[in-house]
């Protein structure tokens, strides 16, 4: 969690967070509201968010190398979910 929620107040970002969450619901079966909760806590809806104390990055604050591209972050999060389920975000939940 970067603590930067300035992006979350933007209606454009909220709309895009909703669309990301909807796609995650379609791809994982986990409710969009759960994904919105995770995204807002992890990154405040900022796809360029970088955790200052780890390599966690992006909307889902995934560790390691990831792109600022939202679709790439969705693909990476979907793959992580398939491997670990929501346990990958257990500290957030």
XYZ file of N, CA, C and O in Angstrom:
372
model
N 0.846 -1.174 0.000
C 0.000 0.000 0.000
C 0.883 1.226 0.000
O 1.701 1.406 0.870
N 0.706 2.079 -0.995
C 1.546 3.258 -1.129
C 1.042 4.407 -0.282
O 1.746 5.364 -0.065
N -0.205 4.353 0.152
C -0.777 5.424 0.931
C -1.201 6.607 0.090
O -1.732 7.580 0.589
N -0.979 6.566 -1.204
C -1.332 7.669 -2.086
C -2.708 7.415 -2.671
O -2.863 6.628 -3.582
N -3.707 8.088 -2.133
C -5.073 7.889 -2.602
C -5.569 9.043 -3.444
O -6.745 9.152 -3.713
N -4.674 9.924 -3.909
C -5.105 11.071 -4.688
C -5.780 10.631 -5.985
O -6.687 11.290 -6.465
N -5.338 9.528 -6.549
C -5.943 9.054 -7.789
C -7.341 8.496 -7.557
O -8.180 8.553 -8.424
N -7.592 7.955 -6.361
C -8.878 7.333 -6.074
C -10.019 8.335 -6.088
O -11.158 7.974 -6.301
N -9.711 9.624 -5.898
C -10.768 10.625 -5.887
C -11.167 11.045 -7.290
O -12.178 11.686 -7.481
N -10.390 10.696 -8.278
C -10.697 11.060 -9.654
C -11.805 10.173 -10.201
O -11.739 8.955 -10.119
N -12.830 10.798 -10.782
C -13.932 10.000 -11.327
C -13.458 9.144 -12.491
O -13.935 8.031 -12.682
N -12.483 9.625 -13.268
C -11.937 8.823 -14.364
C -11.262 7.575 -13.824
O -11.438 6.482 -14.344
N -10.484 7.739 -12.756
C -9.805 6.593 -12.167
C -10.813 5.634 -11.560
O -10.681 4.429 -11.704
N -11.838 6.164 -10.898
C -12.860 5.285 -10.329
C -13.540 4.481 -11.420
O -13.809 3.302 -11.241
N -13.804 5.116 -12.558
C -14.422 4.399 -13.676
C -13.480 3.317 -14.186
O -13.902 2.194 -14.453
N -12.189 3.634 -14.297
C -11.258 2.635 -14.808
C -11.020 1.536 -13.778
O -10.871 0.376 -14.158
N -11.005 1.875 -12.482
C -10.896 0.843 -11.445
C -12.097 -0.091 -11.552
O -11.952 -1.310 -11.474
N -13.272 0.470 -11.766
C -14.480 -0.358 -11.921
C -14.367 -1.279 -13.120
O -14.737 -2.451 -13.045
N -13.849 -0.774 -14.233
C -13.727 -1.622 -15.424
C -12.666 -2.699 -15.227
O -12.845 -3.837 -15.665
N -11.573 -2.368 -14.548
C -10.547 -3.369 -14.229
C -11.148 -4.437 -13.324
O -10.974 -5.636 -13.550
N -11.876 -3.994 -12.303
C -12.491 -4.933 -11.359
C -13.499 -5.834 -12.065
O -13.582 -7.036 -11.774
N -14.246 -5.269 -13.002
C -15.218 -6.063 -13.758
C -14.506 -7.138 -14.590
O -14.930 -8.289 -14.627
N -13.405 -6.745 -15.236
C -12.650 -7.727 -16.018
C -12.063 -8.807 -15.109
O -12.066 -9.994 -15.452
N -11.570 -8.411 -13.935
C -11.033 -9.396 -12.995
C -12.132 -10.349 -12.534
O -11.882 -11.549 -12.382
N -13.334 -9.835 -12.319
C -14.454 -10.702 -11.934
C -14.728 -11.727 -13.032
O -14.893 -12.916 -12.753
N -14.750 -11.267 -14.281
C -15.015 -12.172 -15.398
C -13.931 -13.231 -15.523
O -14.210 -14.379 -15.859
N -12.690 -12.862 -15.224
C -11.569 -13.782 -15.407
C -11.315 -14.695 -14.214
O -10.711 -15.754 -14.371
N -11.760 -14.279 -13.012
C -11.440 -15.062 -11.813
C -12.662 -15.608 -11.087
O -12.521 -16.504 -10.258
N -13.831 -15.020 -11.323
C -15.026 -15.426 -10.592
C -15.164 -14.749 -9.239
O -16.147 -14.949 -8.536
N -14.173 -13.921 -8.857
C -14.223 -13.163 -7.608
C -14.949 -11.854 -7.896
O -14.719 -11.226 -8.930
N -15.826 -11.426 -6.984
C -16.666 -10.253 -7.233
C -15.849 -9.005 -7.544
O -14.758 -8.799 -7.008
N -16.421 -8.174 -8.414
C -15.784 -6.900 -8.750
C -15.596 -6.045 -7.503
O -14.582 -5.352 -7.372
N -16.543 -6.102 -6.568
C -16.410 -5.288 -5.353
C -15.182 -5.706 -4.544
O -14.506 -4.859 -3.944
N -14.866 -6.995 -4.527
C -13.656 -7.471 -3.835
C -12.407 -6.922 -4.527
O -11.468 -6.470 -3.872
N -12.392 -6.945 -5.859
C -11.244 -6.424 -6.602
C -11.105 -4.916 -6.413
O -9.995 -4.406 -6.289
N -12.228 -4.187 -6.373
C -12.172 -2.739 -6.124
C -11.538 -2.485 -4.757
O -10.667 -1.622 -4.618
N -11.959 -3.236 -3.761
C -11.408 -3.114 -2.412
C -9.890 -3.318 -2.440
O -9.128 -2.523 -1.877
N -9.448 -4.376 -3.092
C -8.018 -4.690 -3.174
C -7.261 -3.582 -3.895
O -6.237 -3.087 -3.410
N -7.759 -3.170 -5.059
C -7.072 -2.148 -5.852
C -6.971 -0.833 -5.085
O -5.908 -0.211 -5.041
N -8.061 -0.405 -4.466
C -8.032 0.879 -3.751
C -7.084 0.832 -2.560
O -6.363 1.794 -2.309
N -7.048 -0.271 -1.841
C -6.115 -0.382 -0.712
C -4.669 -0.510 -1.174
O -3.768 0.062 -0.572
N -4.454 -1.273 -2.223
C -3.089 -1.526 -2.677
C -2.461 -0.316 -3.352
O -1.298 -0.010 -3.124
N -3.212 0.362 -4.218
C -2.599 1.391 -5.062
C -3.386 2.687 -5.144
O -2.939 3.621 -5.805
N -4.548 2.752 -4.527
C -5.381 3.931 -4.672
C -5.866 4.114 -6.100
O -6.294 5.191 -6.475
N -5.783 3.056 -6.891
C -6.222 3.116 -8.288
C -5.168 3.645 -9.240
O -5.445 3.889 -10.410
N -3.937 3.788 -8.770
C -2.841 4.324 -9.590
C -2.024 3.180 -10.180
O -1.316 2.480 -9.450
N -2.095 2.977 -11.514
C -1.348 1.872 -12.120
C 0.167 2.053 -12.073
O 0.904 1.103 -12.312
N 0.639 3.251 -11.728
C 2.080 3.479 -11.626
C 2.559 3.491 -10.176
O 3.724 3.786 -9.907
N 1.674 3.161 -9.238
C 2.038 3.176 -7.818
C 3.212 2.238 -7.552
O 3.245 1.115 -8.042
N 4.169 2.730 -6.785
C 5.350 1.944 -6.425
C 5.490 1.954 -4.919
O 5.532 3.020 -4.307
N 5.555 0.779 -4.304
C 5.773 0.689 -2.871
C 7.224 1.083 -2.600
O 8.141 0.492 -3.167
N 7.451 2.071 -1.726
C 8.823 2.529 -1.485
C 9.696 1.525 -0.735
O 10.915 1.646 -0.748
N 9.086 0.520 -0.108
C 9.883 -0.409 0.690
C 9.963 -1.817 0.107
O 10.450 -2.723 0.749
N 9.466 -1.991 -1.131
C 9.567 -3.300 -1.788
C 9.477 -3.106 -3.297
O 9.364 -1.983 -3.777
N 9.470 -4.201 -4.028
C 9.329 -4.121 -5.482
C 7.866 -4.133 -5.912
O 7.575 -4.179 -7.098
N 6.935 -4.068 -4.950
C 5.512 -4.090 -5.280
C 5.152 -2.864 -6.114
O 5.575 -1.748 -5.826
N 4.356 -3.103 -7.158
C 4.102 -2.074 -8.148
C 2.721 -2.262 -8.764
O 2.216 -3.370 -8.844
N 2.128 -1.169 -9.203
C 0.914 -1.217 -10.009
C -0.368 -1.298 -9.203
O -0.371 -1.178 -7.979
N -1.469 -1.478 -9.920
C -2.800 -1.504 -9.318
C -2.917 -2.531 -8.208
O -3.555 -2.297 -7.191
N -2.313 -3.708 -8.431
C -2.456 -4.827 -7.502
C -1.246 -4.967 -6.580
O -1.192 -5.885 -5.776
N -0.268 -4.071 -6.731
C 0.966 -4.093 -5.942
C 1.614 -5.473 -5.970
O 1.927 -6.066 -4.945
N 1.826 -5.952 -7.194
C 2.501 -7.239 -7.365
C 3.999 -7.054 -7.240
O 4.542 -6.019 -7.627
N 4.651 -8.055 -6.712
C 6.095 -8.016 -6.539
C 6.800 -8.300 -7.852
O 6.305 -9.043 -8.694
N 7.981 -7.732 -7.997
C 8.812 -8.012 -9.156
C 8.519 -7.092 -10.318
O 7.881 -6.061 -10.184
N 9.020 -7.494 -11.463
C 8.875 -6.692 -12.670
C 7.434 -6.720 -13.167
O 6.837 -7.780 -13.309
N 6.899 -5.553 -13.409
C 5.593 -5.449 -14.049
C 5.551 -4.145 -14.813
O 6.354 -3.254 -14.589
N 4.638 -4.042 -15.696
C 4.501 -2.900 -16.583
C 3.551 -1.866 -15.987
O 2.719 -2.187 -15.140
N 3.631 -0.635 -16.462
C 2.628 0.371 -16.123
C 1.364 0.181 -16.960
O 0.373 0.845 -16.729
N 1.402 -0.731 -17.920
C 0.250 -1.012 -18.774
C -0.817 -1.753 -17.975
O -0.551 -2.819 -17.409
N -2.011 -1.178 -17.927
C -3.088 -1.746 -17.107
C -3.454 -3.149 -17.567
O -3.659 -4.048 -16.745
N -3.526 -3.389 -18.872
C -3.897 -4.722 -19.357
C -2.857 -5.762 -18.946
O -3.210 -6.876 -18.565
N -1.585 -5.382 -18.990
C -0.526 -6.289 -18.533
C -0.689 -6.582 -17.049
O -0.541 -7.733 -16.613
N -1.029 -5.561 -16.255
C -1.242 -5.765 -14.823
C -2.435 -6.689 -14.569
O -2.381 -7.538 -13.676
N -3.494 -6.546 -15.359
C -4.655 -7.445 -15.234
C -4.241 -8.877 -15.560
O -4.578 -9.814 -14.833
N -3.496 -9.050 -16.653
C -3.037 -10.388 -17.041
C -2.164 -10.994 -15.949
O -2.333 -12.164 -15.586
N -1.232 -10.188 -15.411
C -0.332 -10.677 -14.359
C -1.117 -11.038 -13.093
O -0.854 -12.055 -12.453
N -2.089 -10.188 -12.726
C -2.897 -10.455 -11.530
C -3.754 -11.705 -11.715
O -3.934 -12.489 -10.785
N -4.277 -11.889 -12.921
C -5.066 -13.091 -13.204
C -4.199 -14.335 -13.063
O -4.616 -15.325 -12.445
N -2.995 -14.286 -13.601
C -2.074 -15.429 -13.487
C -1.703 -15.690 -12.034
O -1.651 -16.848 -11.605
N -1.450 -14.632 -11.273
C -1.139 -14.792 -9.855
C -2.328 -15.398 -9.113
O -2.165 -16.290 -8.283
N -3.533 -14.912 -9.425
C -4.740 -15.460 -8.794
C -4.874 -16.951 -9.092
O -5.210 -17.740 -8.208
N -4.601 -17.360 -10.334
C -4.712 -18.780 -10.703
C -3.734 -19.645 -9.907
O -4.014 -20.802 -9.639
N -2.584 -19.070 -9.522
C -1.580 -19.807 -8.751
C -1.870 -19.793 -7.255
O -1.674 -20.790 -6.575
N -2.312 -18.627 -6.718
C -2.401 -18.457 -5.268
C -3.784 -18.077 -4.763
O -3.982 -17.995 -3.551
N -4.722 -17.829 -5.659
C -6.022 -17.343 -5.225
C -5.879 -15.992 -4.547
O -4.889 -15.281 -4.752
N -6.844 -15.644 -3.728
C -6.794 -14.360 -3.029
C -5.730 -14.328 -1.940
O -5.459 -13.275 -1.361
N -5.101 -15.477 -1.668
C -3.999 -15.495 -0.700
C -2.876 -14.560 -1.111
O -2.130 -14.085 -0.266
N -2.757 -14.304 -2.404
C -1.726 -13.376 -2.886
C -1.934 -11.978 -2.315
O -0.980 -11.203 -2.202
N -3.151 -11.670 -1.938
C -3.485 -10.359 -1.366
C -3.972 -10.515 0.071
O -4.741 -9.697 0.564
N -3.509 -11.529 0.773
C -4.012 -11.838 2.109
C -3.756 -10.706 3.107
O -4.555 -10.476 3.995
N -2.652 -9.984 2.957
C -2.385 -8.882 3.893
C -3.342 -7.727 3.657
O -3.628 -6.975 4.571
N -3.825 -7.572 2.438
C -4.771 -6.505 2.104
C -6.141 -6.830 2.683
O -6.818 -5.961 3.204
N -6.557 -8.069 2.590
C -7.897 -8.492 2.968
C -7.937 -8.702 4.446
O -8.833 -8.608 5.125
